[in-house]
mmCIF file of C-alpha atoms in Angstrom:
data_model
loop_
_atom_site.group_PDB
_atom_site.id
_atom_site.type_symbol
_atom_site.label_atom_id
_atom_site.label_comp_id
_atom_site.label_asym_id
_atom_site.label_seq_id
_atom_site.Cartn_x
_atom_site.Cartn_y
_atom_site.Cartn_z
ATOM 1 C CA UNK T 1 60.175 -43.590 -68.218
ATOM 2 C CA UNK T 2 57.536 -44.600 -70.725
ATOM 3 C CA UNK T 3 55.444 -46.762 -68.445
ATOM 4 C CA UNK T 4 54.509 -47.349 -64.824
ATOM 5 C CA UNK T 5 57.539 -48.563 -62.897
ATOM 6 C CA UNK T 6 57.378 -50.577 -59.697
ATOM 7 C CA UNK T 7 60.274 -51.449 -57.439
ATOM 8 C CA UNK T 8 61.366 -53.853 -56.256
ATOM 9 C CA UNK T 9 60.046 -56.491 -58.646
ATOM 10 C CA UNK T 10 60.405 -59.123 -55.942
ATOM 11 C CA UNK T 11 60.621 -58.793 -52.188
ATOM 12 C CA UNK T 12 61.066 -61.562 -49.646
ATOM 13 C CA UNK T 13 60.697 -60.541 -46.040
ATOM 14 C CA UNK T 14 60.337 -62.192 -42.686
ATOM 15 C CA UNK T 15 57.071 -62.185 -40.801
ATOM 16 C CA UNK T 16 56.819 -59.122 -38.607
ATOM 17 C CA UNK T 17 59.106 -56.931 -40.711
ATOM 18 C CA UNK T 18 58.240 -53.609 -42.338
ATOM 19 C CA UNK T 19 58.268 -53.233 -46.137
ATOM 20 C CA UNK T 20 57.903 -50.394 -48.600
ATOM 21 C CA UNK T 21 56.823 -50.837 -52.197
ATOM 22 C CA UNK T 22 57.378 -48.032 -54.669
ATOM 23 C CA UNK T 23 55.408 -46.949 -57.725
ATOM 24 C CA UNK T 24 56.522 -44.414 -60.356
ATOM 25 C CA UNK T 25 53.482 -43.542 -62.460
ATOM 26 C CA UNK T 26 53.498 -42.212 -65.980
ATOM 27 C CA UNK T 27 54.504 -38.565 -65.938
ATOM 28 C CA UNK T 28 51.488 -36.280 -65.817
ATOM 29 C CA UNK T 29 49.028 -38.922 -64.653
ATOM 30 C CA UNK T 30 46.988 -37.512 -61.804
ATOM 31 C CA UNK T 31 45.294 -40.729 -60.710
ATOM 32 C CA UNK T 32 47.225 -43.566 -59.085
ATOM 33 C CA UNK T 33 45.858 -46.883 -57.853
ATOM 34 C CA UNK T 34 47.207 -49.752 -55.773
ATOM 35 C CA UNK T 35 45.776 -53.236 -56.188
ATOM 36 C CA UNK T 36 46.681 -56.587 -54.649
ATOM 37 C CA UNK T 37 46.508 -59.851 -56.573
ATOM 38 C CA UNK T 38 46.613 -63.196 -54.816
ATOM 39 C CA UNK T 39 47.439 -66.368 -56.692
ATOM 40 C CA UNK T 40 44.654 -67.391 -59.051
ATOM 41 C CA UNK T 41 42.557 -64.330 -58.274
ATOM 42 C CA UNK T 42 41.814 -61.072 -59.978
ATOM 43 C CA UNK T 43 43.343 -57.911 -58.532
ATOM 44 C CA UNK T 44 41.584 -56.296 -55.571
ATOM 45 C CA UNK T 45 41.452 -52.575 -54.974
ATOM 46 C CA UNK T 46 43.476 -51.143 -52.107
ATOM 47 C CA UNK T 47 43.707 -47.360 -52.459
ATOM 48 C CA UNK T 48 43.300 -44.582 -55.002
ATOM 49 C CA UNK T 49 45.086 -41.232 -55.107
ATOM 50 C CA UNK T 50 43.954 -38.157 -56.966
ATOM 51 C CA UNK T 51 46.999 -35.908 -56.887
ATOM 52 C CA UNK T 52 48.554 -36.016 -53.442
ATOM 53 C CA UNK T 53 45.474 -37.047 -51.521
ATOM 54 C CA UNK T 54 44.067 -40.499 -50.916
ATOM 55 C CA UNK T 55 40.595 -40.129 -52.402
ATOM 56 C CA UNK T 56 39.508 -43.654 -51.529
ATOM 57 C CA UNK T 57 41.347 -45.974 -49.138
ATOM 58 C CA UNK T 58 38.422 -48.293 -48.512
ATOM 59 C CA UNK T 59 40.306 -51.307 -49.843
ATOM 60 C CA UNK T 60 43.150 -51.237 -47.342
ATOM 61 C CA UNK T 61 42.648 -54.426 -45.315
ATOM 62 C CA UNK T 62 43.716 -53.042 -41.932
ATOM 63 C CA UNK T 63 45.792 -50.358 -40.268
ATOM 64 C CA UNK T 64 49.047 -52.176 -41.001
ATOM 65 C CA UNK T 65 48.716 -50.899 -44.557
ATOM 66 C CA UNK T 66 49.379 -47.277 -45.454
ATOM 67 C CA UNK T 67 50.209 -45.440 -48.657
ATOM 68 C CA UNK T 68 51.492 -41.970 -49.478
ATOM 69 C CA UNK T 69 51.979 -39.820 -52.544
ATOM 70 C CA UNK T 70 53.513 -36.658 -51.114
ATOM 71 C CA UNK T 71 54.276 -34.807 -54.339
ATOM 72 C CA UNK T 72 51.529 -36.175 -56.511
ATOM 73 C CA UNK T 73 53.785 -38.455 -58.528
ATOM 74 C CA UNK T 74 55.697 -41.323 -56.866
ATOM 75 C CA UNK T 75 53.706 -43.385 -54.373
ATOM 76 C CA UNK T 76 54.874 -45.729 -51.628
ATOM 77 C CA UNK T 77 52.788 -48.529 -50.167
ATOM 78 C CA UNK T 78 53.912 -49.339 -46.645
ATOM 79 C CA UNK T 79 53.124 -52.534 -44.768
ATOM 80 C CA UNK T 80 53.941 -52.843 -41.082
ATOM 81 C CA UNK T 81 54.322 -56.060 -39.109
ATOM 82 C CA UNK T 82 53.972 -58.185 -42.237
ATOM 83 C CA UNK T 83 52.046 -61.442 -42.052
ATOM 84 C CA UNK T 84 52.234 -64.494 -44.299
ATOM 85 C CA UNK T 85 48.767 -63.634 -45.612
ATOM 86 C CA UNK T 86 50.161 -60.401 -47.050
ATOM 87 C CA UNK T 87 52.046 -62.435 -49.659
ATOM 88 C CA UNK T 88 50.722 -61.392 -53.068
ATOM 89 C CA UNK T 89 51.561 -59.362 -56.141
ATOM 90 C CA UNK T 90 51.031 -55.672 -55.493
ATOM 91 C CA UNK T 91 50.067 -53.807 -58.632
ATOM 92 C CA UNK T 92 50.183 -50.093 -59.267
ATOM 93 C CA UNK T 93 48.273 -48.353 -62.043
ATOM 94 C CA UNK T 94 48.010 -44.768 -63.183
ATOM 95 C CA UNK T 95 45.684 -42.876 -65.474
ATOM 96 C CA UNK T 96 45.626 -39.376 -66.881
ATOM 97 C CA UNK T 97 42.422 -38.521 -65.079
ATOM 98 C CA UNK T 98 40.308 -40.412 -62.606
ATOM 99 C CA UNK T 99 37.211 -41.079 -64.649
ATOM 100 C CA UNK T 100 36.799 -43.033 -67.838
ATOM 101 C CA UNK T 101 40.415 -42.985 -68.865
ATOM 102 C CA UNK T 102 42.600 -45.958 -69.627
ATOM 103 C CA UNK T 103 44.613 -47.312 -66.723
ATOM 104 C CA UNK T 104 48.246 -48.300 -67.271
ATOM 105 C CA UNK T 105 49.651 -50.974 -65.007
ATOM 106 C CA UNK T 106 53.128 -51.626 -63.700
ATOM 107 C CA UNK T 107 54.732 -55.068 -63.680
ATOM 108 C CA UNK T 108 53.920 -55.480 -60.020
ATOM 109 C CA UNK T 109 55.923 -56.286 -56.915
ATOM 110 C CA UNK T 110 55.769 -59.897 -55.785
ATOM 111 C CA UNK T 111 55.872 -59.861 -51.995
ATOM 112 C CA UNK T 112 56.607 -63.071 -50.147
ATOM 113 C CA UNK T 113 56.413 -63.110 -46.366
ATOM 114 C CA UNK T 114 58.180 -66.119 -44.842
ATOM 115 C CA UNK B 1 28.421 -63.644 -55.569
ATOM 116 C CA UNK B 2 31.199 -61.688 -57.275
ATOM 117 C CA UNK B 3 30.214 -58.407 -58.855
ATOM 118 C CA UNK B 4 32.120 -59.403 -62.004
ATOM 119 C CA UNK B 5 31.867 -62.943 -63.319
ATOM 120 C CA UNK B 6 33.835 -64.361 -66.222
ATOM 121 C CA UNK B 7 33.407 -67.546 -68.193
ATOM 122 C CA UNK B 8 34.998 -69.833 -68.910
ATOM 123 C CA UNK B 9 37.667 -69.871 -66.205
ATOM 124 C CA UNK B 10 39.944 -71.950 -68.406
ATOM 125 C CA UNK B 11 39.946 -72.313 -72.174
ATOM 126 C CA UNK B 12 42.113 -74.407 -74.453
ATOM 127 C CA UNK B 13 41.906 -73.799 -78.187
ATOM 128 C CA UNK B 14 43.675 -74.906 -81.323
ATOM 129 C CA UNK B 15 45.544 -72.368 -83.371
ATOM 130 C CA UNK B 16 43.201 -70.615 -85.784
ATOM 131 C CA UNK B 17 40.052 -71.091 -83.738
ATOM 132 C CA UNK B 18 37.608 -68.292 -82.964
ATOM 133 C CA UNK B 19 37.528 -67.628 -79.220
ATOM 134 C CA UNK B 20 34.901 -65.977 -77.050
ATOM 135 C CA UNK B 21 35.288 -64.980 -73.413
ATOM 136 C CA UNK B 22 32.264 -63.691 -71.553
ATOM 137 C CA UNK B 23 31.863 -61.209 -68.713
ATOM 138 C CA UNK B 24 28.763 -60.426 -66.678
ATOM 139 C CA UNK B 25 28.520 -57.785 -63.997
ATOM 140 C CA UNK B 26 25.912 -56.779 -61.454
ATOM 141 C CA UNK B 27 26.621 -53.091 -60.783
ATOM 142 C CA UNK B 28 26.016 -49.910 -62.730
ATOM 143 C CA UNK B 29 29.156 -48.927 -64.553
ATOM 144 C CA UNK B 30 30.695 -46.044 -66.412
ATOM 145 C CA UNK B 31 33.063 -48.276 -68.395
ATOM 146 C CA UNK B 32 34.227 -51.853 -68.833
ATOM 147 C CA UNK B 33 37.817 -52.856 -69.428
ATOM 148 C CA UNK B 34 39.358 -55.927 -71.004
ATOM 149 C CA UNK B 35 42.918 -56.590 -69.873
ATOM 150 C CA UNK B 36 45.582 -59.125 -70.740
ATOM 151 C CA UNK B 37 48.073 -60.597 -68.287
ATOM 152 C CA UNK B 38 50.934 -62.864 -69.324
ATOM 153 C CA UNK B 39 52.517 -65.225 -66.748
ATOM 154 C CA UNK B 40 54.927 -63.217 -64.633
ATOM 155 C CA UNK B 41 54.062 -60.117 -66.593
ATOM 156 C CA UNK B 42 52.175 -56.966 -65.976
ATOM 157 C CA UNK B 43 48.656 -56.162 -67.049
ATOM 158 C CA UNK B 44 48.039 -54.580 -70.435
ATOM 159 C CA UNK B 45 44.833 -52.763 -71.275
ATOM 160 C CA UNK B 46 43.176 -54.107 -74.422
ATOM 161 C CA UNK B 47 39.905 -52.193 -74.504
ATOM 162 C CA UNK B 48 37.897 -49.708 -72.535
ATOM 163 C CA UNK B 49 34.295 -49.434 -73.657
ATOM 164 C CA UNK B 50 31.002 -48.074 -72.438
ATOM 165 C CA UNK B 51 28.779 -49.015 -75.369
ATOM 166 C CA UNK B 52 28.722 -50.904 -78.630
ATOM 167 C CA UNK B 53 31.768 -52.559 -80.067
ATOM 168 C CA UNK B 54 35.476 -51.958 -80.508
ATOM 169 C CA UNK B 55 37.974 -53.743 -82.733
ATOM 170 C CA UNK B 56 41.744 -53.834 -82.632
ATOM 171 C CA UNK B 57 43.474 -56.207 -84.976
ATOM 172 C CA UNK B 58 42.163 -59.707 -84.287
ATOM 173 C CA UNK B 59 40.463 -58.646 -81.063
ATOM 174 C CA UNK B 60 36.858 -57.521 -80.820
ATOM 175 C CA UNK B 61 35.046 -56.400 -77.673
ATOM 176 C CA UNK B 62 31.315 -55.865 -77.364
ATOM 177 C CA UNK B 63 29.146 -54.652 -74.540
ATOM 178 C CA UNK B 64 25.405 -54.702 -73.848
ATOM 179 C CA UNK B 65 24.740 -52.206 -71.081
ATOM 180 C CA UNK B 66 21.098 -53.230 -70.628
ATOM 181 C CA UNK B 67 22.038 -56.878 -70.134
ATOM 182 C CA UNK B 68 25.208 -56.046 -68.144
ATOM 183 C CA UNK B 69 27.257 -58.327 -70.373
ATOM 184 C CA UNK B 70 30.400 -58.051 -72.451
ATOM 185 C CA UNK B 71 32.293 -60.415 -74.704
ATOM 186 C CA UNK B 72 35.874 -60.512 -75.911
ATOM 187 C CA UNK B 73 36.449 -62.296 -79.210
ATOM 188 C CA UNK B 74 39.739 -63.392 -80.707
ATOM 189 C CA UNK B 75 39.710 -64.302 -84.381
ATOM 190 C CA UNK B 76 42.316 -66.614 -85.944
ATOM 191 C CA UNK B 77 43.832 -67.384 -82.536
ATOM 192 C CA UNK B 78 47.580 -67.879 -82.222
ATOM 193 C CA UNK B 79 49.758 -69.420 -79.493
ATOM 194 C CA UNK B 80 51.046 -65.951 -78.606
ATOM 195 C CA UNK B 81 47.485 -65.083 -77.544
ATOM 196 C CA UNK B 82 47.929 -67.469 -74.606
ATOM 197 C CA UNK B 83 47.473 -65.392 -71.459
ATOM 198 C CA UNK B 84 44.978 -64.549 -68.743
ATOM 199 C CA UNK B 85 42.215 -62.254 -69.955
ATOM 200 C CA UNK B 86 40.595 -60.158 -67.265
ATOM 201 C CA UNK B 87 37.367 -58.219 -67.340
ATOM 202 C CA UNK B 88 37.127 -55.212 -65.032
ATOM 203 C CA UNK B 89 34.439 -52.597 -64.495
ATOM 204 C CA UNK B 90 34.467 -48.993 -63.336
ATOM 205 C CA UNK B 91 31.386 -48.708 -61.094
ATOM 206 C CA UNK B 92 29.370 -45.505 -61.200
ATOM 207 C CA UNK B 93 30.458 -42.852 -58.712
ATOM 208 C CA UNK B 94 33.762 -44.574 -57.941
ATOM 209 C CA UNK B 95 37.172 -44.446 -59.523
ATOM 210 C CA UNK B 96 38.382 -47.937 -58.729
ATOM 211 C CA UNK B 97 38.207 -51.015 -60.911
ATOM 212 C CA UNK B 98 36.466 -54.210 -59.860
ATOM 213 C CA UNK B 99 38.061 -57.217 -61.505
ATOM 214 C CA UNK B 100 36.833 -60.605 -62.539
ATOM 215 C CA UNK B 101 38.977 -63.608 -61.696
ATOM 216 C CA UNK B 102 40.220 -63.944 -65.251
ATOM 217 C CA UNK B 103 40.100 -66.516 -68.016
ATOM 218 C CA UNK B 104 43.229 -68.544 -68.618
ATOM 219 C CA UNK B 105 43.557 -69.083 -72.369
ATOM 220 C CA UNK B 106 45.948 -71.593 -73.878
ATOM 221 C CA UNK B 107 46.201 -71.711 -77.662
ATOM 222 C CA UNK B 108 47.939 -74.819 -78.903
ATOM 223 C CA UNK B 109 49.818 -74.935 -82.213
#
């Protein structure tokens, strides 16, 4: 596709359940980022991939959160034992290279934990 | 104190007005980004700049690295400009973006 694609666009889950959020970056983009945006706030960094490896996961809030990018393209953000505080819009972005290149954002996945 | 501060948080303007949104940051950066987010929509990159000034259509972005300050200007504003405008910085030696909380702009006809 032409842009960054995130699926699903909306996800409602019960507290304690496991969820997976998917990001398809722009083809050829080596850098991929996950951010989380709570209502009324700017996005907050979660994790950054350069190729297949997580180069910086310092933003992951706790060990319930994990992300993979096994083939250096599609990435999956995984949240175990979801809590109501995990409710937010999860944004994915990709860029051609890591440094000083424009980031392209997906539409986000709105996660609601009830 | 947030590393990226924007002002104002909310802005209402009449169609045709000249608009300025300000961004101040407290860390060394390699680049600053201005982004636009429509309600329920994704984020679109408007500008990425590391010095001077850039112009695209009715939008102008400036940055003063020494003063750690950037401004986004919209000339001849239009209701379709209504959106949240977000300033984000790329800190030195990292590859992540640090975002401001955004400025909600409403342009009334």
